[in-house]
C-alpha positions as MATLAB code, in Angstrom:
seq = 'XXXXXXXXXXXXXXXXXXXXXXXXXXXXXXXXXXXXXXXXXXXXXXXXXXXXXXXXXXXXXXXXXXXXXXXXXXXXXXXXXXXXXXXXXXXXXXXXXXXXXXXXXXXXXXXXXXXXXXXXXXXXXXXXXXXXXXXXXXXXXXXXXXXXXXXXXXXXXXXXXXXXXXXXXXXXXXXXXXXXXXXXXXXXXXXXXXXXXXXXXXXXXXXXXXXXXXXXXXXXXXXXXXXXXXXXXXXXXXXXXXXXXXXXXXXXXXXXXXXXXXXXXX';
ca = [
      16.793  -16.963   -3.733;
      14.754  -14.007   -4.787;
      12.590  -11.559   -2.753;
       9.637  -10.981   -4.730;
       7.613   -8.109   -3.664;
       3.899   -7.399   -4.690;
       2.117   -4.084   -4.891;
      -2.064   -5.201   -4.486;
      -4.429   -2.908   -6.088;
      -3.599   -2.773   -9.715;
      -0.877   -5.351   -9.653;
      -1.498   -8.366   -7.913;
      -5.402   -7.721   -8.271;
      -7.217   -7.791  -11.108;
      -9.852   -5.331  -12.382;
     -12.329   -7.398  -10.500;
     -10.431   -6.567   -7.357;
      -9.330  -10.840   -7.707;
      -6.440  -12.721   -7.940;
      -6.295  -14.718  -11.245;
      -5.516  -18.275  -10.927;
      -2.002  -18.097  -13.317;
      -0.837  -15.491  -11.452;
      -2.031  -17.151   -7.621;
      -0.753  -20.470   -9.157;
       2.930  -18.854  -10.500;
       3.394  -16.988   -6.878;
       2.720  -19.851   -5.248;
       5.233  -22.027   -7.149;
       8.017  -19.472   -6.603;
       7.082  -19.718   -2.765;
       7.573  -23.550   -2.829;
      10.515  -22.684   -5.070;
      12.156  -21.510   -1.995;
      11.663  -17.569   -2.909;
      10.584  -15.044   -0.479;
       7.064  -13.600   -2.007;
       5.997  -10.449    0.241;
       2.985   -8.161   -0.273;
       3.780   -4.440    0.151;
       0.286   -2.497    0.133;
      -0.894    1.040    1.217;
      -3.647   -0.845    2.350;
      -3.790   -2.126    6.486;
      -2.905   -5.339    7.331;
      -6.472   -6.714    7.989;
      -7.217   -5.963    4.687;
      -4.287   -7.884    3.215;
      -4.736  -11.477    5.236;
      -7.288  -13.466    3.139;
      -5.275  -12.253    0.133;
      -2.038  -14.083    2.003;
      -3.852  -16.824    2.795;
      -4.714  -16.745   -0.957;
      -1.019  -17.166   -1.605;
      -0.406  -19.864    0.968;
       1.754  -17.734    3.001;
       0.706  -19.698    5.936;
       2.709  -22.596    4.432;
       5.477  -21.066    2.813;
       6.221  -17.983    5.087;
       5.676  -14.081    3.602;
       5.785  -11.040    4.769;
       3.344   -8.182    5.381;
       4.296   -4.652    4.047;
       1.314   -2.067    5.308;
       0.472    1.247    5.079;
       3.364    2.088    2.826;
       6.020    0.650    4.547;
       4.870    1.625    8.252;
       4.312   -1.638    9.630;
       5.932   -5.213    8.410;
       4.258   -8.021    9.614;
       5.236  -11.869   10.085;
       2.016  -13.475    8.696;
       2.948  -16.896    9.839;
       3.699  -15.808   13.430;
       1.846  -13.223   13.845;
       4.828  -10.941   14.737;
       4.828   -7.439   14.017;
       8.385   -6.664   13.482;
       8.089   -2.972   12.884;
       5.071   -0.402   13.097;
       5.624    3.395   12.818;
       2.717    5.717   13.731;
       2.770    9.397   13.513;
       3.028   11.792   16.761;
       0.017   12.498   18.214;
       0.313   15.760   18.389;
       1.157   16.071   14.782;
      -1.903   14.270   14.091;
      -4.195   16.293   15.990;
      -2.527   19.560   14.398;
      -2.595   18.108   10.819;
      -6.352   17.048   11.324;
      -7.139   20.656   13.385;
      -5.293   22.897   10.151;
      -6.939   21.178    7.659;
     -10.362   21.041    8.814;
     -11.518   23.819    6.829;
     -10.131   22.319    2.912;
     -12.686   20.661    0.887;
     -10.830   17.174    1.642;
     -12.026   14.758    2.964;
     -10.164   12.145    5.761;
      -9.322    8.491    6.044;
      -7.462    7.064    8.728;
      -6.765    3.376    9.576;
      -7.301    2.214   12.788;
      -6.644   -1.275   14.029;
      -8.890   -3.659   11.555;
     -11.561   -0.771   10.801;
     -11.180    2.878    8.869;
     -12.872    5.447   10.187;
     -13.304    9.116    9.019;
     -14.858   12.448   10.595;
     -18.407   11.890    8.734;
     -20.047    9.422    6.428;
     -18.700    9.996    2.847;
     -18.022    8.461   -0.689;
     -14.662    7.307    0.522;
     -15.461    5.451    3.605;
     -17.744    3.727    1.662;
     -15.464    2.919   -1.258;
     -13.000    1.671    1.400;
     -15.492   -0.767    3.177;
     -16.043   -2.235   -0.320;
     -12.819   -2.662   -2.198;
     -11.224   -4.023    1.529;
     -14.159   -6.132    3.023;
     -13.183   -4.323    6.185;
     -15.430   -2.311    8.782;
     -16.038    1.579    9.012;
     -16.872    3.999   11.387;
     -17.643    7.687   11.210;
     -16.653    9.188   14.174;
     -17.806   13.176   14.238;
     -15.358   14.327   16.997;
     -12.134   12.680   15.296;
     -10.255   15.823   14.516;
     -10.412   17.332   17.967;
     -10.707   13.972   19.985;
      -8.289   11.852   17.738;
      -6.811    9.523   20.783;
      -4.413    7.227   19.086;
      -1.397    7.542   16.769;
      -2.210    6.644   13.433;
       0.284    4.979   10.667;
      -0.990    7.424    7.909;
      -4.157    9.976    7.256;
      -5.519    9.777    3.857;
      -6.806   12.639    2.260;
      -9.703   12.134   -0.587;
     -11.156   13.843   -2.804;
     -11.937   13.777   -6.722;
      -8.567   14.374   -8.837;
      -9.177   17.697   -9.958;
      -9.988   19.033   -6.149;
      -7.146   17.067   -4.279;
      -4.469   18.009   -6.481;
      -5.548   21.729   -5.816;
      -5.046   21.199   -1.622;
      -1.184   19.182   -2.703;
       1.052   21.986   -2.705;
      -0.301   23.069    0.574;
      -0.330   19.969    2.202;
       3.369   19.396    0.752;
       4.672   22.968    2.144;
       2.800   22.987    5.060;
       3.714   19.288    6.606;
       6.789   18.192    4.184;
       9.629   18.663    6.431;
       7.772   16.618    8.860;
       6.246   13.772    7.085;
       6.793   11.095    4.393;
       3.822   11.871    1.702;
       2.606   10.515   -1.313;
      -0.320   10.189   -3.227;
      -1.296    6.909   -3.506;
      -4.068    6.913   -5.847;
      -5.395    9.794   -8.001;
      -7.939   10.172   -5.397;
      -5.639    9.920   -2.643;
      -2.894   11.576   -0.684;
      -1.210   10.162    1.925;
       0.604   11.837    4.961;
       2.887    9.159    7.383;
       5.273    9.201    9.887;
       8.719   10.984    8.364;
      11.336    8.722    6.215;
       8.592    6.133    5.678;
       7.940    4.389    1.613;
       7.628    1.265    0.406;
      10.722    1.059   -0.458;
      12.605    1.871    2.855;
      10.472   -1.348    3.944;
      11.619   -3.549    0.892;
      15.105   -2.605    2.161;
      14.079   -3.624    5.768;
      12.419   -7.017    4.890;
      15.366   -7.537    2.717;
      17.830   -7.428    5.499;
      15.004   -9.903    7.712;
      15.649  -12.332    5.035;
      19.409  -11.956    4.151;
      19.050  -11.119    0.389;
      20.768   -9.139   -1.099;
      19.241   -5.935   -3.001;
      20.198   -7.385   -6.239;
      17.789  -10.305   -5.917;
      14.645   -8.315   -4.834;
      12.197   -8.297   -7.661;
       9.455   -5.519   -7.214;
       6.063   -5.537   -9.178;
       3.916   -1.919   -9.247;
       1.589    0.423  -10.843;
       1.464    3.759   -9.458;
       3.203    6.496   -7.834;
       3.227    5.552   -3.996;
       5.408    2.383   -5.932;
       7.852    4.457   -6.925;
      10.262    4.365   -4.334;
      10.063    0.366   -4.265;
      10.669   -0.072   -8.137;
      13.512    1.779   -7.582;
      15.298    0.272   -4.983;
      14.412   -2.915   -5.770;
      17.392   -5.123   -8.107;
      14.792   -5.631  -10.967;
      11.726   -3.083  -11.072;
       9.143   -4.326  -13.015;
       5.654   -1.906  -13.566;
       2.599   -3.531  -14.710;
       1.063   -2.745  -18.074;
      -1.586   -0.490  -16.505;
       1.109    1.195  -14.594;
       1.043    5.230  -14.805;
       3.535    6.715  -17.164;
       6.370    8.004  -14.267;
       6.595    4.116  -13.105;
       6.846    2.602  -16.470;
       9.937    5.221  -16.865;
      11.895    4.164  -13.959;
      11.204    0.391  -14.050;
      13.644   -1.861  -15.469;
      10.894   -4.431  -16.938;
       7.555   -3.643  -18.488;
       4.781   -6.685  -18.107;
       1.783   -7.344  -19.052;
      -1.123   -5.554  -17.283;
      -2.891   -7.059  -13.821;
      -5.790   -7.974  -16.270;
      -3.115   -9.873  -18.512;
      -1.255  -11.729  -15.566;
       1.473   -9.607  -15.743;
       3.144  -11.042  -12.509;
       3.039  -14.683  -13.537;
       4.081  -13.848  -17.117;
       7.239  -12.283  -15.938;
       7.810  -14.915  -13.643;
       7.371  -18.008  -15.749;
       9.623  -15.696  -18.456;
      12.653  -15.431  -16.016;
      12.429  -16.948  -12.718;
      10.253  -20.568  -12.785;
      12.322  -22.929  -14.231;
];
Protein backbone atom coordinates (compact mmCIF):
# COMPACT_ATOMS: atom_id res chain seq x y z
CA UNK A 1 0.00 0.00 0.00
CA UNK A 2 1.16 3.44 -0.92
CA UNK A 3 0.30 6.89 0.55
CA UNK A 4 -0.03 9.10 -2.27
CA UNK A 5 -0.03 12.67 -1.42
CA UNK A 6 -1.23 15.59 -3.75
CA UNK A 7 -0.15 19.20 -3.72
CA UNK A 8 -3.51 21.23 -5.60
CA UNK A 9 -2.65 24.35 -7.33
CA UNK A 10 -0.15 23.53 -9.96
CA UNK A 11 -0.15 19.82 -9.46
CA UNK A 12 -3.28 18.19 -9.18
CA UNK A 13 -4.99 21.25 -11.04
CA UNK A 14 -4.59 22.14 -14.27
CA UNK A 15 -3.96 25.59 -15.79
CA UNK A 16 -7.68 25.93 -15.94
CA UNK A 17 -7.73 25.57 -12.19
CA UNK A 18 -9.50 21.66 -13.27
CA UNK A 19 -8.83 18.32 -12.73
CA UNK A 20 -8.20 16.43 -16.04
CA UNK A 21 -10.08 13.33 -16.49
CA UNK A 22 -6.64 10.86 -16.87
CA UNK A 23 -5.36 12.17 -13.99
CA UNK A 24 -9.11 12.13 -11.80
CA UNK A 25 -9.56 8.69 -13.51
CA UNK A 26 -5.70 7.26 -12.50
CA UNK A 27 -6.22 8.68 -8.69
CA UNK A 28 -9.22 7.19 -8.48
CA UNK A 29 -8.06 3.72 -9.60
CA UNK A 30 -5.16 3.78 -7.12
CA UNK A 31 -7.90 4.60 -4.38
CA UNK A 32 -9.92 1.45 -5.37
CA UNK A 33 -6.47 -0.11 -5.67
CA UNK A 34 -6.42 -0.05 -1.99
CA UNK A 35 -3.82 3.09 -1.80
CA UNK A 36 -4.21 5.90 0.52
CA UNK A 37 -4.58 9.18 -1.92
CA UNK A 38 -4.48 12.43 0.43
CA UNK A 39 -4.59 16.08 -0.67
CA UNK A 40 -2.08 18.32 1.16
CA UNK A 41 -2.93 22.09 0.15
CA UNK A 42 -2.05 25.59 1.59
CA UNK A 43 -5.42 26.17 0.74
CA UNK A 44 -8.48 25.73 3.77
CA UNK A 45 -10.37 22.86 3.92
CA UNK A 46 -13.66 24.32 2.45
CA UNK A 47 -11.88 25.04 -0.44
CA UNK A 48 -10.54 21.52 -0.93
CA UNK A 49 -14.08 19.38 -0.51
CA UNK A 50 -15.67 19.43 -4.02
CA UNK A 51 -12.15 18.67 -5.28
CA UNK A 52 -12.36 15.34 -2.79
CA UNK A 53 -15.52 14.62 -3.77
CA UNK A 54 -13.98 14.89 -7.29
CA UNK A 55 -11.72 12.03 -6.29
CA UNK A 56 -14.38 9.90 -4.66
CA UNK A 57 -12.89 10.21 -1.34
CA UNK A 58 -16.26 9.76 0.07
CA UNK A 59 -16.05 6.14 -1.16
CA UNK A 60 -12.63 5.24 -0.82
CA UNK A 61 -11.53 7.23 2.35
CA UNK A 62 -8.68 10.31 2.03
CA UNK A 63 -7.38 12.58 3.97
CA UNK A 64 -7.40 16.38 4.24
CA UNK A 65 -3.97 18.20 4.60
CA UNK A 66 -4.82 22.23 5.10
CA UNK A 67 -3.17 25.20 5.52
CA UNK A 68 0.24 23.65 5.18
CA UNK A 69 0.01 20.98 7.39
CA UNK A 70 -2.05 22.84 10.28
CA UNK A 71 -5.10 20.95 10.21
CA UNK A 72 -5.68 17.12 8.84
CA UNK A 73 -9.01 16.30 8.26
CA UNK A 74 -11.03 12.87 7.94
CA UNK A 75 -13.17 13.72 4.84
CA UNK A 76 -15.31 10.69 5.20
CA UNK A 77 -16.12 11.34 8.88
CA UNK A 78 -15.85 14.53 9.17
CA UNK A 79 -13.18 14.28 11.95
CA UNK A 80 -10.66 16.78 12.39
CA UNK A 81 -7.82 14.91 13.78
CA UNK A 82 -5.42 17.76 14.25
CA UNK A 83 -5.74 21.69 13.84
CA UNK A 84 -2.95 24.08 14.99
CA UNK A 85 -3.73 27.83 15.14
CA UNK A 86 -1.34 30.47 16.09
CA UNK A 87 -1.45 32.37 19.65
CA UNK A 88 -3.56 35.06 19.73
CA UNK A 89 -1.49 37.27 20.99
CA UNK A 90 1.11 36.57 18.43
CA UNK A 91 -1.42 37.24 15.93
CA UNK A 92 -2.54 40.45 17.10
CA UNK A 93 1.28 41.57 17.49
CA UNK A 94 2.25 40.20 14.02
CA UNK A 95 -0.87 42.00 12.43
CA UNK A 96 -0.23 45.38 14.89
CA UNK A 97 3.95 45.46 13.67
CA UNK A 98 3.25 45.06 10.32
CA UNK A 99 0.55 47.38 9.71
CA UNK A 100 2.62 50.00 8.35
CA UNK A 101 4.60 47.58 5.23
CA UNK A 102 3.16 47.88 1.88
CA UNK A 103 1.73 44.15 2.31
CA UNK A 104 -1.15 43.31 2.16
CA UNK A 105 -3.14 40.42 4.57
CA UNK A 106 -5.02 37.20 4.09
CA UNK A 107 -6.23 35.16 6.76
CA UNK A 108 -8.52 32.07 6.68
CA UNK A 109 -11.25 31.90 8.79
CA UNK A 110 -13.65 29.02 9.08
CA UNK A 111 -15.11 28.53 5.28
CA UNK A 112 -14.52 32.37 4.31
CA UNK A 113 -11.04 34.61 3.95
CA UNK A 114 -11.17 37.76 5.06
CA UNK A 115 -8.56 40.63 4.98
CA UNK A 116 -8.28 44.27 6.61
CA UNK A 117 -9.72 46.06 3.28
CA UNK A 118 -10.96 45.13 -0.14
CA UNK A 119 -7.91 44.29 -2.37
CA UNK A 120 -6.57 42.36 -5.50
CA UNK A 121 -5.95 39.37 -3.32
CA UNK A 122 -9.19 38.85 -1.64
CA UNK A 123 -10.55 38.93 -4.82
CA UNK A 124 -8.15 36.52 -6.49
CA UNK A 125 -8.87 34.21 -3.52
CA UNK A 126 -12.77 34.27 -3.88
CA UNK A 127 -12.13 33.22 -7.50
CA UNK A 128 -9.50 30.55 -7.76
CA UNK A 129 -11.37 28.85 -4.32
CA UNK A 130 -15.18 29.42 -5.01
CA UNK A 131 -15.18 30.40 -1.37
CA UNK A 132 -16.66 33.65 0.40
CA UNK A 133 -14.76 36.93 1.49
CA UNK A 134 -15.04 39.50 3.84
CA UNK A 135 -13.15 42.71 4.45
CA UNK A 136 -13.23 43.44 7.83
CA UNK A 137 -11.51 47.15 8.56
CA UNK A 138 -10.84 46.62 12.33
CA UNK A 139 -9.04 43.07 11.86
CA UNK A 140 -5.61 44.04 12.99
CA UNK A 141 -6.61 45.59 16.27
CA UNK A 142 -9.91 43.52 16.83
CA UNK A 143 -8.59 40.12 15.40
CA UNK A 144 -10.76 37.72 17.93
CA UNK A 145 -9.85 34.25 16.89
CA UNK A 146 -6.65 32.23 16.39
CA UNK A 147 -5.90 31.79 12.95
CA UNK A 148 -3.98 28.62 11.25
CA UNK A 149 -1.77 31.00 9.09
CA UNK A 150 -1.73 34.93 7.88
CA UNK A 151 -0.84 35.37 4.35
CA UNK A 152 1.00 38.18 3.28
CA UNK A 153 0.50 39.47 -0.57
CA UNK A 154 1.87 41.48 -2.58
CA UNK A 155 3.45 41.57 -6.24
CA UNK A 156 6.92 39.54 -6.32
CA UNK A 157 9.19 42.28 -6.55
CA UNK A 158 7.50 44.18 -3.31
CA UNK A 159 6.98 41.01 -1.04
CA UNK A 160 10.29 39.68 -1.41
CA UNK A 161 11.57 43.20 -0.22
CA UNK A 162 9.32 42.89 3.37
CA UNK A 163 10.93 38.71 3.60
CA UNK A 164 13.96 39.26 5.45
CA UNK A 165 12.08 41.29 7.92
CA UNK A 166 9.30 39.19 8.35
CA UNK A 167 11.90 36.14 8.62
CA UNK A 168 14.10 38.03 11.45
CA UNK A 169 11.46 39.59 13.06
CA UNK A 170 8.92 36.41 13.67
CA UNK A 171 11.35 33.30 12.69
CA UNK A 172 12.11 31.96 16.00
CA UNK A 173 8.48 31.95 16.59
CA UNK A 174 6.79 30.71 13.56
CA UNK A 175 6.91 28.11 10.74
CA UNK A 176 7.07 30.41 7.37
CA UNK A 177 7.13 29.94 3.88
CA UNK A 178 6.23 31.48 0.85
CA UNK A 179 3.81 29.70 -0.80
CA UNK A 180 3.43 31.33 -4.02
CA UNK A 181 5.55 34.13 -5.56
CA UNK A 182 2.90 36.37 -4.41
CA UNK A 183 2.63 34.91 -1.13
CA UNK A 184 4.21 34.48 2.25
CA UNK A 185 2.95 32.56 4.78
CA UNK A 186 3.43 32.87 8.65
CA UNK A 187 1.85 29.61 10.91
CA UNK A 188 1.94 28.28 14.11
CA UNK A 189 5.86 27.13 14.91
CA UNK A 190 7.17 23.49 13.61
CA UNK A 191 4.26 23.39 11.14
CA UNK A 192 4.97 22.15 6.91
CA UNK A 193 3.53 19.94 4.82
CA UNK A 194 5.68 17.63 5.42
CA UNK A 195 5.52 17.28 9.30
CA UNK A 196 1.72 16.46 8.29
CA UNK A 197 2.68 13.78 5.58
CA UNK A 198 4.63 12.25 8.50
CA UNK A 199 1.49 12.55 10.77
CA UNK A 200 -1.09 11.09 8.26
CA UNK A 201 1.48 8.51 7.61
CA UNK A 202 1.51 7.21 11.09
CA UNK A 203 -2.83 7.51 10.94
CA UNK A 204 -2.51 5.03 8.25
CA UNK A 205 0.40 2.69 9.31
CA UNK A 206 2.70 3.18 6.23
CA UNK A 207 5.71 3.33 6.35
CA UNK A 208 7.77 6.52 5.02
CA UNK A 209 9.17 4.49 2.30
CA UNK A 210 5.81 4.00 0.61
CA UNK A 211 4.60 7.68 0.70
CA UNK A 212 4.67 9.06 -2.78
CA UNK A 213 4.52 12.99 -2.80
CA UNK A 214 3.56 15.06 -5.99
CA UNK A 215 4.54 19.15 -5.93
CA UNK A 216 5.45 22.28 -7.62
CA UNK A 217 6.67 24.95 -5.51
CA UNK A 218 8.50 25.94 -2.54
CA UNK A 219 5.90 25.61 0.42
CA UNK A 220 6.28 21.63 -1.18
CA UNK A 221 9.51 21.41 -0.29
CA UNK A 222 9.49 19.98 2.94
CA UNK A 223 6.90 17.19 1.71
CA UNK A 224 9.04 16.08 -1.40
CA UNK A 225 11.55 15.58 0.90
CA UNK A 226 10.30 13.53 3.44
CA UNK A 227 8.25 11.71 1.42
CA UNK A 228 9.90 7.85 0.14
CA UNK A 229 9.58 8.95 -3.59
CA UNK A 230 9.39 12.87 -4.30
CA UNK A 231 8.15 13.50 -7.47
CA UNK A 232 7.87 17.57 -8.77
CA UNK A 233 5.69 18.32 -11.60
CA UNK A 234 7.06 19.59 -14.89
CA UNK A 235 6.04 23.18 -14.08
CA UNK A 236 7.63 22.80 -10.76
CA UNK A 237 10.17 25.78 -9.76
CA UNK A 238 13.79 24.96 -10.17
CA UNK A 239 14.70 24.29 -6.07
CA UNK A 240 11.85 21.40 -6.16
CA UNK A 241 12.86 19.79 -9.33
CA UNK A 242 16.48 19.59 -7.49
CA UNK A 243 15.44 17.79 -4.48
CA UNK A 244 12.79 15.47 -5.99
CA UNK A 245 13.60 12.04 -6.76
CA UNK A 246 11.20 11.86 -10.01
CA UNK A 247 10.54 14.53 -12.58
CA UNK A 248 6.85 14.20 -14.42
CA UNK A 249 5.19 15.64 -16.76
CA UNK A 250 3.64 19.08 -16.05
CA UNK A 251 -0.16 19.51 -14.38
CA UNK A 252 -1.12 20.54 -18.02
CA UNK A 253 0.49 17.13 -19.27
CA UNK A 254 -1.12 14.81 -16.51
CA UNK A 255 1.87 14.51 -14.80
CA UNK A 256 0.26 12.66 -11.75
CA UNK A 257 -1.48 9.95 -13.76
CA UNK A 258 1.55 9.51 -16.05
CA UNK A 259 3.73 8.65 -13.17
CA UNK A 260 1.24 6.57 -11.77
CA UNK A 261 0.22 4.38 -14.66
CA UNK A 262 4.39 4.30 -15.23
CA UNK A 263 5.03 2.70 -11.74
CA UNK A 264 2.22 2.06 -9.52
CA UNK A 265 -1.23 0.86 -11.64
CA UNK A 266 -0.68 -2.41 -12.63
Amino acid sequence: MKLIAVDVDGTLLNSNNEISEKTKDALIRAGEAGHKVVIVSGRPTAAVIHIAKELEFEKYGGLLSNYNGGSITNFKTGEVISNHTLDLNLAKKILAETKDLPLEIIIPKEDYIISDRQNKFLDYERDLLKVDTEAVEDLRENIDFSPNKIIFASDPEILEEYLPFLSDTYGATTAQVRSQRIYYEIMPQGLSKGESLLEISNYYGIDQKDIIAFGDELNDETMIEVAGTGVAMGNAVEKIKEIADYITLSNDEDGIADYLEKFILE
